Coordinates of C-alpha atoms in Angstrom, one line a residue:
X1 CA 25.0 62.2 1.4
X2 CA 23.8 58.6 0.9
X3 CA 25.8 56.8 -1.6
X4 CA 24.2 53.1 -1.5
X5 CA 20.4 51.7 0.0
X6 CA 21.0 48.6 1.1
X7 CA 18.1 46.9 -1.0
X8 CA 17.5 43.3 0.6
X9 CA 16.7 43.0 4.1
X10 CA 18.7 40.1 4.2
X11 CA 22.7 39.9 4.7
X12 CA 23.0 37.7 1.9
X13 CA 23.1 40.6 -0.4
X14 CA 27.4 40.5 -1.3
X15 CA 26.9 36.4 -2.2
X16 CA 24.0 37.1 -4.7
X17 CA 25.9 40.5 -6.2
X18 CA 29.1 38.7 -6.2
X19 CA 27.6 35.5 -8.0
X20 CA 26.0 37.4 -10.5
X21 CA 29.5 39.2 -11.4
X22 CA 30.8 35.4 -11.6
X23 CA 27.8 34.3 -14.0
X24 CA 28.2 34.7 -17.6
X25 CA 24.7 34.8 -18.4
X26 CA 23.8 37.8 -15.8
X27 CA 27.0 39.4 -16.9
X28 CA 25.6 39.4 -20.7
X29 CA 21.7 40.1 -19.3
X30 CA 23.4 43.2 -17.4
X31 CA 24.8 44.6 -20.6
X32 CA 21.6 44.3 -22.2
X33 CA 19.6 46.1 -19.8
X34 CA 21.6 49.1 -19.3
X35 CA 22.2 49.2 -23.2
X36 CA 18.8 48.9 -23.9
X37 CA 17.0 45.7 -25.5
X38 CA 16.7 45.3 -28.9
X39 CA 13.3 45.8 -31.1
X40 CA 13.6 42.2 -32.9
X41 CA 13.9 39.0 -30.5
X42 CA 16.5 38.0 -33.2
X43 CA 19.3 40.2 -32.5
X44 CA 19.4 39.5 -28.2
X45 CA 22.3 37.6 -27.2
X46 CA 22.0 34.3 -26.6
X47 CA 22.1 34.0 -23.1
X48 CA 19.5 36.7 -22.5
X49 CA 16.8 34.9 -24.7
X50 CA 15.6 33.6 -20.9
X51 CA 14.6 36.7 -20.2
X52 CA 13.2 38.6 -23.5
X53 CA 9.6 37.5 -22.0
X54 CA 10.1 40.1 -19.0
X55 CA 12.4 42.7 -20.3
X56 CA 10.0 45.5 -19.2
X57 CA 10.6 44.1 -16.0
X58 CA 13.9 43.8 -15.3
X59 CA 16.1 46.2 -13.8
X60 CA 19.6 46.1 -11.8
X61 CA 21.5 47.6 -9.2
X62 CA 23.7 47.4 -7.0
X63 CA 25.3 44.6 -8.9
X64 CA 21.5 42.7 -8.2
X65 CA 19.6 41.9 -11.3
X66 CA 15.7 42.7 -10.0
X67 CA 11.9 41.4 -11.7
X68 CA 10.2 44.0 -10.3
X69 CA 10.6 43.7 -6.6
X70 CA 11.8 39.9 -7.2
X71 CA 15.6 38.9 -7.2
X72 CA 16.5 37.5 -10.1
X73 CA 19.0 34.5 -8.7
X74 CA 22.3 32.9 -10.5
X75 CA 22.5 29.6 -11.7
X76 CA 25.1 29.0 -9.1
X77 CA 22.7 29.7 -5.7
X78 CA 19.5 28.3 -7.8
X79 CA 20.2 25.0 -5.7
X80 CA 20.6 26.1 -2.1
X81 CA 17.6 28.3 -2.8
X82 CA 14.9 25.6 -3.8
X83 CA 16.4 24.0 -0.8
X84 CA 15.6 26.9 1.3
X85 CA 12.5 27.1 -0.4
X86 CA 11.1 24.0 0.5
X87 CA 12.6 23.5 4.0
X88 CA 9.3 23.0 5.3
X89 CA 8.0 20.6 3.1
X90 CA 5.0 21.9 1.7
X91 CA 3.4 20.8 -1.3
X92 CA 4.3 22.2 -5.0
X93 CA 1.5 25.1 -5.0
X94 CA 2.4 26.2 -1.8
X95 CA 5.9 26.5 -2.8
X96 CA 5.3 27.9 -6.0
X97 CA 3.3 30.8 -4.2
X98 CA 6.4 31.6 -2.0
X99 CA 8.9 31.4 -4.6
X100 CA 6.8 34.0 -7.0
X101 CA 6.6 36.5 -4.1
X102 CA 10.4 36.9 -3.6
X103 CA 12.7 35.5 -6.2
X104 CA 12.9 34.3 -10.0
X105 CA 14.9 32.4 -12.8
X106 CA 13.8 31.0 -15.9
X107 CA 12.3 27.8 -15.3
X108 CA 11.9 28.3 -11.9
X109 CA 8.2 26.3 -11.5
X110 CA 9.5 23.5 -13.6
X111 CA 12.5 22.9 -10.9
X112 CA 10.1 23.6 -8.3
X113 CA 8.0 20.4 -9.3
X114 CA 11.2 18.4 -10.0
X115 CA 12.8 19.7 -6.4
X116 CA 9.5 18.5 -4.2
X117 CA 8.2 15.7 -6.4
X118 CA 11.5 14.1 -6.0
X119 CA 11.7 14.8 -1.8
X120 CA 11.8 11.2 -0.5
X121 CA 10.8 12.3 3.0
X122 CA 7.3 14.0 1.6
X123 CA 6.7 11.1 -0.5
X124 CA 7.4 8.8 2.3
X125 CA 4.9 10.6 4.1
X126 CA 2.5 11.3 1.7
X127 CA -1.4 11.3 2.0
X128 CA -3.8 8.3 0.9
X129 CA -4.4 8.2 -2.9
X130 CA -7.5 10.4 -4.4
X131 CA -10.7 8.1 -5.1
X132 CA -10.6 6.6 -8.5
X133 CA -13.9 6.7 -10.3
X134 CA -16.2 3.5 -9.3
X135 CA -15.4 0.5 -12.1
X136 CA -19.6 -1.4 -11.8
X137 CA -19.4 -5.3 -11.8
X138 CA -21.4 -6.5 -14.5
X139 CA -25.3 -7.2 -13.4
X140 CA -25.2 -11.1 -14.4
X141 CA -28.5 -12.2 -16.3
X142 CA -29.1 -15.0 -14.4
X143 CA -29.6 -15.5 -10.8
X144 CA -27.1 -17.5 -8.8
X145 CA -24.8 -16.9 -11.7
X146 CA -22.0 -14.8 -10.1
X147 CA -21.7 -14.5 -6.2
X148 CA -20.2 -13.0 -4.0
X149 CA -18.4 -14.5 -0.3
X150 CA -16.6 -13.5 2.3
X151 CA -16.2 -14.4 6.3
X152 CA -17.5 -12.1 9.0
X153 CA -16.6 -12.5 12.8
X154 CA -18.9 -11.8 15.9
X155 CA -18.7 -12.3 19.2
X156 CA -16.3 -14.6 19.0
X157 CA -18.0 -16.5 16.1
X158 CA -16.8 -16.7 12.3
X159 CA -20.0 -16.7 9.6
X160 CA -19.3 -17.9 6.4
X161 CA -21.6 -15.2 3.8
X162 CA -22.8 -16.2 0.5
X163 CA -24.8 -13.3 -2.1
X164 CA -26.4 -13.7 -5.0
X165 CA -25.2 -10.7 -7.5
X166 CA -28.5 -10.8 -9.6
X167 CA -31.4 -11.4 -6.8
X168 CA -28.8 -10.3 -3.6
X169 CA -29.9 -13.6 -2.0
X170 CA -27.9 -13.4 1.2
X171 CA -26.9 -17.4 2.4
X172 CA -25.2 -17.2 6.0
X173 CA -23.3 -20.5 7.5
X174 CA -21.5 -19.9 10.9
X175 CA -18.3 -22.2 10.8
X176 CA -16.9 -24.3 13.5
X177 CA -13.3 -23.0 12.6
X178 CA -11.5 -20.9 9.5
X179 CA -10.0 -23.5 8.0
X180 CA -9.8 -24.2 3.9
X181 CA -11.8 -27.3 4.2
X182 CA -14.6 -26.3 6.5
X183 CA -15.0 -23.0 4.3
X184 CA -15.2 -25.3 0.8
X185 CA -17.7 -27.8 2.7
X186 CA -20.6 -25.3 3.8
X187 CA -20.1 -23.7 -0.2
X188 CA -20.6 -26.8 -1.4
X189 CA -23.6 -27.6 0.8
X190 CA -25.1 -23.9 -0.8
X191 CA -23.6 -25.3 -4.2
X192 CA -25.7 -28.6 -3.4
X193 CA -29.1 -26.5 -3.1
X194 CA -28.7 -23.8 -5.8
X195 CA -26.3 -25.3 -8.5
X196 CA -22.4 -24.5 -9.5
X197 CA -22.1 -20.8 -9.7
X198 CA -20.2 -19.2 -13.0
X199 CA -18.4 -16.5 -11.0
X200 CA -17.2 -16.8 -7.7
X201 CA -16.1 -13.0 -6.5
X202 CA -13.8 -12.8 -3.1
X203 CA -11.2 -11.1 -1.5
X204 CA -7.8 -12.3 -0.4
X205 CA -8.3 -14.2 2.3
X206 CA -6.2 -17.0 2.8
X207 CA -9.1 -19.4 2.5
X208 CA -10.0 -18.2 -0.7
X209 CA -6.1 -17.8 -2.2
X210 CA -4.6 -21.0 -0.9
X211 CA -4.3 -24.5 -3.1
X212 CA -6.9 -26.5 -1.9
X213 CA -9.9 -24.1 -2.6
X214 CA -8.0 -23.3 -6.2
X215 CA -8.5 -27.2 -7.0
X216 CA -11.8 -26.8 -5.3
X217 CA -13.0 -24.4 -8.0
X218 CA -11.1 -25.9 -11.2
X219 CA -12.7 -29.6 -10.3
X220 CA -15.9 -27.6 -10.1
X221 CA -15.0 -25.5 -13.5
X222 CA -16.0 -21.8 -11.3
X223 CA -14.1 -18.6 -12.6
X224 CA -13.2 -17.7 -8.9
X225 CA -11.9 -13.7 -8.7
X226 CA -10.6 -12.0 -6.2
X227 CA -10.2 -8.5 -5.0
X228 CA -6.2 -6.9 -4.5
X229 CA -5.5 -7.5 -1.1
X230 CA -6.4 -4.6 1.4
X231 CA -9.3 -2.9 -1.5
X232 CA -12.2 -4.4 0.0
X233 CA -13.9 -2.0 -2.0
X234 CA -13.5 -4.5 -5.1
X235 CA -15.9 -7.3 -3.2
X236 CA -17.9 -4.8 -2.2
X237 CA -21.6 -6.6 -2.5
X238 CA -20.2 -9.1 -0.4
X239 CA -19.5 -6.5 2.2
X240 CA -22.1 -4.5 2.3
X241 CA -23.9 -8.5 3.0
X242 CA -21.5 -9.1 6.1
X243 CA -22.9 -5.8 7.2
X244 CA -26.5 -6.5 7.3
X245 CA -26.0 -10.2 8.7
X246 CA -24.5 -8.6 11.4
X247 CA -26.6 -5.9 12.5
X248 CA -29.6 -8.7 12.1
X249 CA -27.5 -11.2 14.5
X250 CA -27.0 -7.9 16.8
X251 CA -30.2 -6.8 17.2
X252 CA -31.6 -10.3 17.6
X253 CA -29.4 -10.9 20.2
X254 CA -30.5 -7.8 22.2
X255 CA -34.5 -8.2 21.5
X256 CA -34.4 -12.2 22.0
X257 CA -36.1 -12.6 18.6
X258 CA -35.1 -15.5 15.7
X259 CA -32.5 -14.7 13.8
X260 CA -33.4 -17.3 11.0
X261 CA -36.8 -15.5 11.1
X262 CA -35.4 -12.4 10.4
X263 CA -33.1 -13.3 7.7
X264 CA -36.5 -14.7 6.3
X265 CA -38.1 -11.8 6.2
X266 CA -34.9 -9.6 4.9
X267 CA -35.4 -12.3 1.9
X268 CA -38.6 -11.7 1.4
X269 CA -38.7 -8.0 1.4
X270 CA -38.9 -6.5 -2.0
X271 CA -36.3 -3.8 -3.8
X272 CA -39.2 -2.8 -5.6
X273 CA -42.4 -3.7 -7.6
X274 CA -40.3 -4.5 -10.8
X275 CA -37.7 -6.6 -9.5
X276 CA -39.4 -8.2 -6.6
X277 CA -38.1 -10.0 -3.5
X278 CA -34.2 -11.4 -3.4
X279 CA -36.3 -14.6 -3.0
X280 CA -38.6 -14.3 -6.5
X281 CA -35.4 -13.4 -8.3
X282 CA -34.0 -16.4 -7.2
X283 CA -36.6 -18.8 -6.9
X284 CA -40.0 -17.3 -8.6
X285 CA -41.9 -17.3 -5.8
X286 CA -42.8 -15.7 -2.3
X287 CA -41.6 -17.6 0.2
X288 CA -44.5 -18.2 3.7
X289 CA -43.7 -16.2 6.7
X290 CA -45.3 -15.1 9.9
X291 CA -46.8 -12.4 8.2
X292 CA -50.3 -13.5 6.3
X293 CA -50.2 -14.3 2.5
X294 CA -52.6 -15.7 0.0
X295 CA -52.0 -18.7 -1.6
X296 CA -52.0 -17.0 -4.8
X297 CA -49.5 -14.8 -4.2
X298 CA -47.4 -18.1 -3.4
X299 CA -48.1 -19.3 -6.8
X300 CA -44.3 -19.1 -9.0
X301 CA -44.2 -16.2 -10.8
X302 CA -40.6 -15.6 -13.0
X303 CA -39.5 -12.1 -13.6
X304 CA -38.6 -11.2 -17.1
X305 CA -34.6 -11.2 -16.3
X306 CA -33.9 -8.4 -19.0
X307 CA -35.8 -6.0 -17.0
X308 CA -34.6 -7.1 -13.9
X309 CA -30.9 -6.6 -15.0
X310 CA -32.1 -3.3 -16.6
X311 CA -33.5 -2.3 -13.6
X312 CA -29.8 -3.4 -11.3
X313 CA -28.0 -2.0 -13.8
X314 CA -29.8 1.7 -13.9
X315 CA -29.7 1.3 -9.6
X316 CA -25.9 1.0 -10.0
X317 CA -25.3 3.7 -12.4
X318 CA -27.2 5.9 -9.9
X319 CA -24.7 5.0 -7.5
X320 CA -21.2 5.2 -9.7
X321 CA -23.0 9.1 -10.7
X322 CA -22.9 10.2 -6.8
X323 CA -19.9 8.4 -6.0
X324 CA -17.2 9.7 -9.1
X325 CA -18.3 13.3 -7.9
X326 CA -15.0 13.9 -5.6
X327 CA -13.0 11.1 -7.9
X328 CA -10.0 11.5 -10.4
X329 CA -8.4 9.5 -13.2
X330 CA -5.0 8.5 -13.0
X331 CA -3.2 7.2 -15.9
X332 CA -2.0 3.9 -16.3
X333 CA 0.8 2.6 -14.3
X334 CA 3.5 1.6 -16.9
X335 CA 6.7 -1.2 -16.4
X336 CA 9.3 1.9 -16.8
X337 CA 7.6 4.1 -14.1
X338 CA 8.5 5.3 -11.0
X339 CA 6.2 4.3 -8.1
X340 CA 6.0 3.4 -4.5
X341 CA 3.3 1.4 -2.2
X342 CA 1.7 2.3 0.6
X343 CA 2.8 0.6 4.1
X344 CA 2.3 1.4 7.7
X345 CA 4.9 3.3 8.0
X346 CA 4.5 5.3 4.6
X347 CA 5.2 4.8 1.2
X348 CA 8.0 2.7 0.2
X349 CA 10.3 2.7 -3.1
X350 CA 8.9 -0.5 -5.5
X351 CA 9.3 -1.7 -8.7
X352 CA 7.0 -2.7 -11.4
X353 CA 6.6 -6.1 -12.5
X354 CA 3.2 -6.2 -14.4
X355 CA -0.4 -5.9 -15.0
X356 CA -2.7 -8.2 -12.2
X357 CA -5.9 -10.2 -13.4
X358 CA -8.6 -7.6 -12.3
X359 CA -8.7 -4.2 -13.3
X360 CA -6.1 -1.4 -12.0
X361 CA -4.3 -4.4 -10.4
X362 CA -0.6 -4.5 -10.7
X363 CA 2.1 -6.6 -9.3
X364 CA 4.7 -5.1 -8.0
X365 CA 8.2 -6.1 -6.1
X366 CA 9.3 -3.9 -3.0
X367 CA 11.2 -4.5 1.2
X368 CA 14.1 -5.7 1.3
X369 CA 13.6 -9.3 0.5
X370 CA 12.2 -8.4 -3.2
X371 CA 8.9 -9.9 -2.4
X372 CA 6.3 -9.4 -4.6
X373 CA 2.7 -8.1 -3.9
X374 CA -0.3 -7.3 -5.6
X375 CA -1.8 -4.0 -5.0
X376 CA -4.4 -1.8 -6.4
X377 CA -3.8 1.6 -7.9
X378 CA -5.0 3.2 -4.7
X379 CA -1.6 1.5 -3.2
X380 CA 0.3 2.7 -5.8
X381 CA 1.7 6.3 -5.9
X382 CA 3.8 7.5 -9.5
X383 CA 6.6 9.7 -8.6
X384 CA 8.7 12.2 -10.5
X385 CA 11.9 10.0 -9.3
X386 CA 14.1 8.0 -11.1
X387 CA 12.4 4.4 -11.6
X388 CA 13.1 2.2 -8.6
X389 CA 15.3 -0.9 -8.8
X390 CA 14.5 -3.4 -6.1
X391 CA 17.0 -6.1 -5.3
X392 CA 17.1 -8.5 -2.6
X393 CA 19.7 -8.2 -0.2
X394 CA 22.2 -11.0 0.7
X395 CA 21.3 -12.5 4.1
X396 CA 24.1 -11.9 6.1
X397 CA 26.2 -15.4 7.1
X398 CA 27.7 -15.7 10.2
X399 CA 31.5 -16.1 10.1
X400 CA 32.9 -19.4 11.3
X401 CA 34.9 -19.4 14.5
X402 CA 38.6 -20.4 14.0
X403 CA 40.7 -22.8 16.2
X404 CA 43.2 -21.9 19.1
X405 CA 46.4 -24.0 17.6
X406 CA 47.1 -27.0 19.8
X407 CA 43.2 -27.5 20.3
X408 CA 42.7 -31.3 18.1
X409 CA 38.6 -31.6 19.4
X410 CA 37.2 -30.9 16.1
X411 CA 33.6 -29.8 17.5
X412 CA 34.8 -27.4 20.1
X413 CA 35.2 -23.0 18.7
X414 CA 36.4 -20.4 20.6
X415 CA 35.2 -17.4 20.6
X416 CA 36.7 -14.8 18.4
X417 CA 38.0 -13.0 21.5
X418 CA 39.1 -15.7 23.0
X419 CA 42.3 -16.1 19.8
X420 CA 45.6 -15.2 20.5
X421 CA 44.7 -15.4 24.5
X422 CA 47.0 -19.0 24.7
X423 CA 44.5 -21.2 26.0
X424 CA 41.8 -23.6 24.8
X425 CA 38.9 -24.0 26.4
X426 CA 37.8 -27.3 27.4
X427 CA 35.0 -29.3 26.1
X428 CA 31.8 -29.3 28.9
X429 CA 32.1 -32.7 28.9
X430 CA 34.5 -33.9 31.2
X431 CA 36.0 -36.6 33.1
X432 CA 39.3 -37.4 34.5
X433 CA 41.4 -37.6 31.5
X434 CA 40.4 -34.4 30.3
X435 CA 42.1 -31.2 31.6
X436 CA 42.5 -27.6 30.5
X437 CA 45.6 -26.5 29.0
X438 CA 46.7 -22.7 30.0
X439 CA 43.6 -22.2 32.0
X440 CA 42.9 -18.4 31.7
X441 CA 43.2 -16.7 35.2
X442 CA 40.3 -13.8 34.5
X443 CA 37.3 -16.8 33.8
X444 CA 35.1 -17.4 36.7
X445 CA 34.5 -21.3 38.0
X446 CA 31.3 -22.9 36.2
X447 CA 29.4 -25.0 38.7
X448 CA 29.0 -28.6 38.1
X449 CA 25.0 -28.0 36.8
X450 CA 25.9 -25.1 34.7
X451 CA 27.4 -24.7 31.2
X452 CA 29.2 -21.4 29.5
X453 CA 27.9 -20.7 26.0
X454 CA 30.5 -19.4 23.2
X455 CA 29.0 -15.6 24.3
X456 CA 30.0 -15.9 27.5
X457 CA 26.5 -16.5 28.9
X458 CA 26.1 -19.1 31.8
X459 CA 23.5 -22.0 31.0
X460 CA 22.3 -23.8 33.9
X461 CA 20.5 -27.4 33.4
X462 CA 17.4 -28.2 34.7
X463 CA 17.2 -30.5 38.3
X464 CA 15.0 -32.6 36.1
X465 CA 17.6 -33.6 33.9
X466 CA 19.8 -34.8 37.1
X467 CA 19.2 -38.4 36.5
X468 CA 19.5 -38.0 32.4
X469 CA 22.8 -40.0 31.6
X470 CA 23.8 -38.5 27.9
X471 CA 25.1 -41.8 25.9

């Protein structure tokens, strides 16, 4: 005769029948389901309310309150359980999907999202930010009205690159060093030949962010912007520039041909028959080449700048239509939100401080040392935690060395060890007068040349210094 079926394959069974005895609202849903529920929501108890959603469902036995083939789990285990359930760290789908197979509690998806949004170690380790939608720089009206720089390094040489946001004029200038100063005098040498641009767009090099070119571009009155540091992706004209100055310089250098001759012809090249040349939209004219031209196609010739803008601004769009494809919005990062940044070695807690210059651009305050850094949204991770509050800590001091009683030289510490021992050491400069008092029996002879540091570490002076007589 079989008088019980053991009904979970696990040996956990007695702890989930014995908690459920102990729970007062499993005691009350057990009452309900063997009396039968009621017809009107209105007259269930209190504590089965949970549950009037899957009534049809439920069932129990052997002390086990069952969803179908799901346990249904006490308040008291819930815990341990979305431990268990998330002991290998996958995402909240994931988790989700194994917790519906086997057990259930009201509110179990909700404390799912809680339980792994919260887990420090899968938000330490957590992938790169999805791609935000592209934000399009505004196509200036003008040319060499808003330009773009940046420095690019080959072969051991540093170029300084200058582009022209409405006629992509590309200016290169290889530098004899990085320096602020060398940087500022080739721009204004470009500045010299073309005029004071209105916009001057960056990154955050430290050229480009220290003093000296700040003052450089207030005395010139130039709205200079730049990118959040490591988002390249905000200077991007000015990349895509470095790009194709270095594959010219490359390919020179392996064919033997002129470089300057080819960045001639890379001017002169035309986008297309609206827009013309880089060098017509700059200068309203063909420039000569190698290549044979009439002289009345060198005549100037300006291109109505409303269509050309048009034209740059219908290109771009293009491109922003391809590129938000695989992108996603994220919602504004606000001061009371929990987030962390993005390091080398994962992402770390940090605190908000406020909203940057430049768009999705915040500043934020993380490490130890409460430094703050400006970062990009694609740095920037929310969380489900509790918002982050980042303090610097105290350095640590060291604590000063106390006196052996009797010892009356001011400048010479012991070592803490060295207290309570009934000696003081001796001064390493000595002479006749001078002698140790209690001299320990356990510390090994310095030599004449050599001097013992406070850690016990033997310092010997150079033979150079033989003849050096201290005063």
């Amino acid at each position: 005769m079989v008088l019980t079926v053991e009904a979970l394959s696990c040996g956990n069974h007695d702890t989930i029948a014995k908690a459920t005895r102990e729970d007062n609202q499993f005691k009350v849903l057990k009452q309900v389901i063997c009396q039968g529920w009621p017809q009107d929501k209105g007259d269930v108890p209190f504590e089965a309310l949970p549950f009037w959603d899957y009534r049809d469902e439920l069932s129990t036995y052997n002390g086990v309150v069952y969803r179908g083939e799901r346990v249904c789990i006490p308040t008291d285990l819930r815990a341990a359980t979305l431990k268990t359930i998330h002991s290998s760290h996958l995402g909240i789908v994931k988790c989700k999907q194994r917790a519906r197979e086997l057990v259930f509690w009201p509110g179990m998806n909700k404390q799912i999202e809680d339980v792994v949004g919260r887990c420090s170690a899968c938000l330490t380790y957590r992938n790169k930010m999805p791609r935000e939608p592209m934000i399009i720089h505004p196509v200036p009206s003008l040319p060499w009205s808003k330009v773009g720089t940046d420095l690019c390094e080959l072969n051991g040489k540093t170029y300084l690159v200058l582009v022209d946001y409405y006629s992509n004029f590309i200016e290169v200038a290889p530098l004899k060093d990085t320096r602020t100063s060398t940087v500022i005098r080739h721009m204004k040498e470009n500045i010299a030949r073309y005029g004071i641009m209105d916009t001057l767009v960056s990154d955050n090099g430290p050229q480009y962010s220290s003093a000296e070119f700040k003052a450089f571009t207030s005395v010139y009155g130039i709205n200079h912007l730049m990118s959040s540091p490591l988002h390249q992706q905000a200077n991007g004209l000015a990349g895509k520039a470095v790009q194709m100055v270095k594959n010219i310089i490359k390919k020179c250098t392996e064919c033997g041909d002129d470089i300057y001759l080819s960045l001639l012809e890379l001017r002169n090249t035309p986008r297309d028959e609206e827009t013309g040349s880089p060098m017509q939209r700059l200068m309203g004219r063909r420039g000569k080449t190698l290549l044979p031209i009439t002289p009345n196609l060198r005549k100037p010739q300006v291109s109505d700048p409303s269509k050309v803008t048009s034209k740059l601004v219908a290109h771009r769009q293009q491109q922003k239509y391809y590129y938000d494809w695989n992108t996603k919005d994220r919602k504004e990062i606000g001061p009371g939100d929990a987030i962390r940044i993005q390091t080398p070695s994962g992402w770390k807690p940090a605190e908000v401080v406020g909203k940057a210059r430049t768009p999705r651009s915040y500043i934020v305050k993380a490490g130890d040392s409460a430094r703050e850094y400006r970062r990009n949204t694609e740095h920037l991770m929310r969380t489900r935690e509790e918002p982050h509050k980042i303090v610097a800590n105290e350095p640590k001091v060291a604590q000063p060395y106390s006196l052996v009683p009797g010892n009356q030289n001011p400048k010479i510490h012991v070592a803490p060890d060295a207290i309570g021992s009934g000696y003081a050491p001796c001064s390493p400069r000595r002479d006749s007068s001078t002698k140790c008092v209690n001299p320990p029996r356990d510390v090994p002879k310095v030599a004449k040349n050599e001097i013992r540091t406070r850690s016990g570490r033997e310092s010997r002076k150079p033979k150079y210094l033989d003849d050096f007589v201290r005063i």
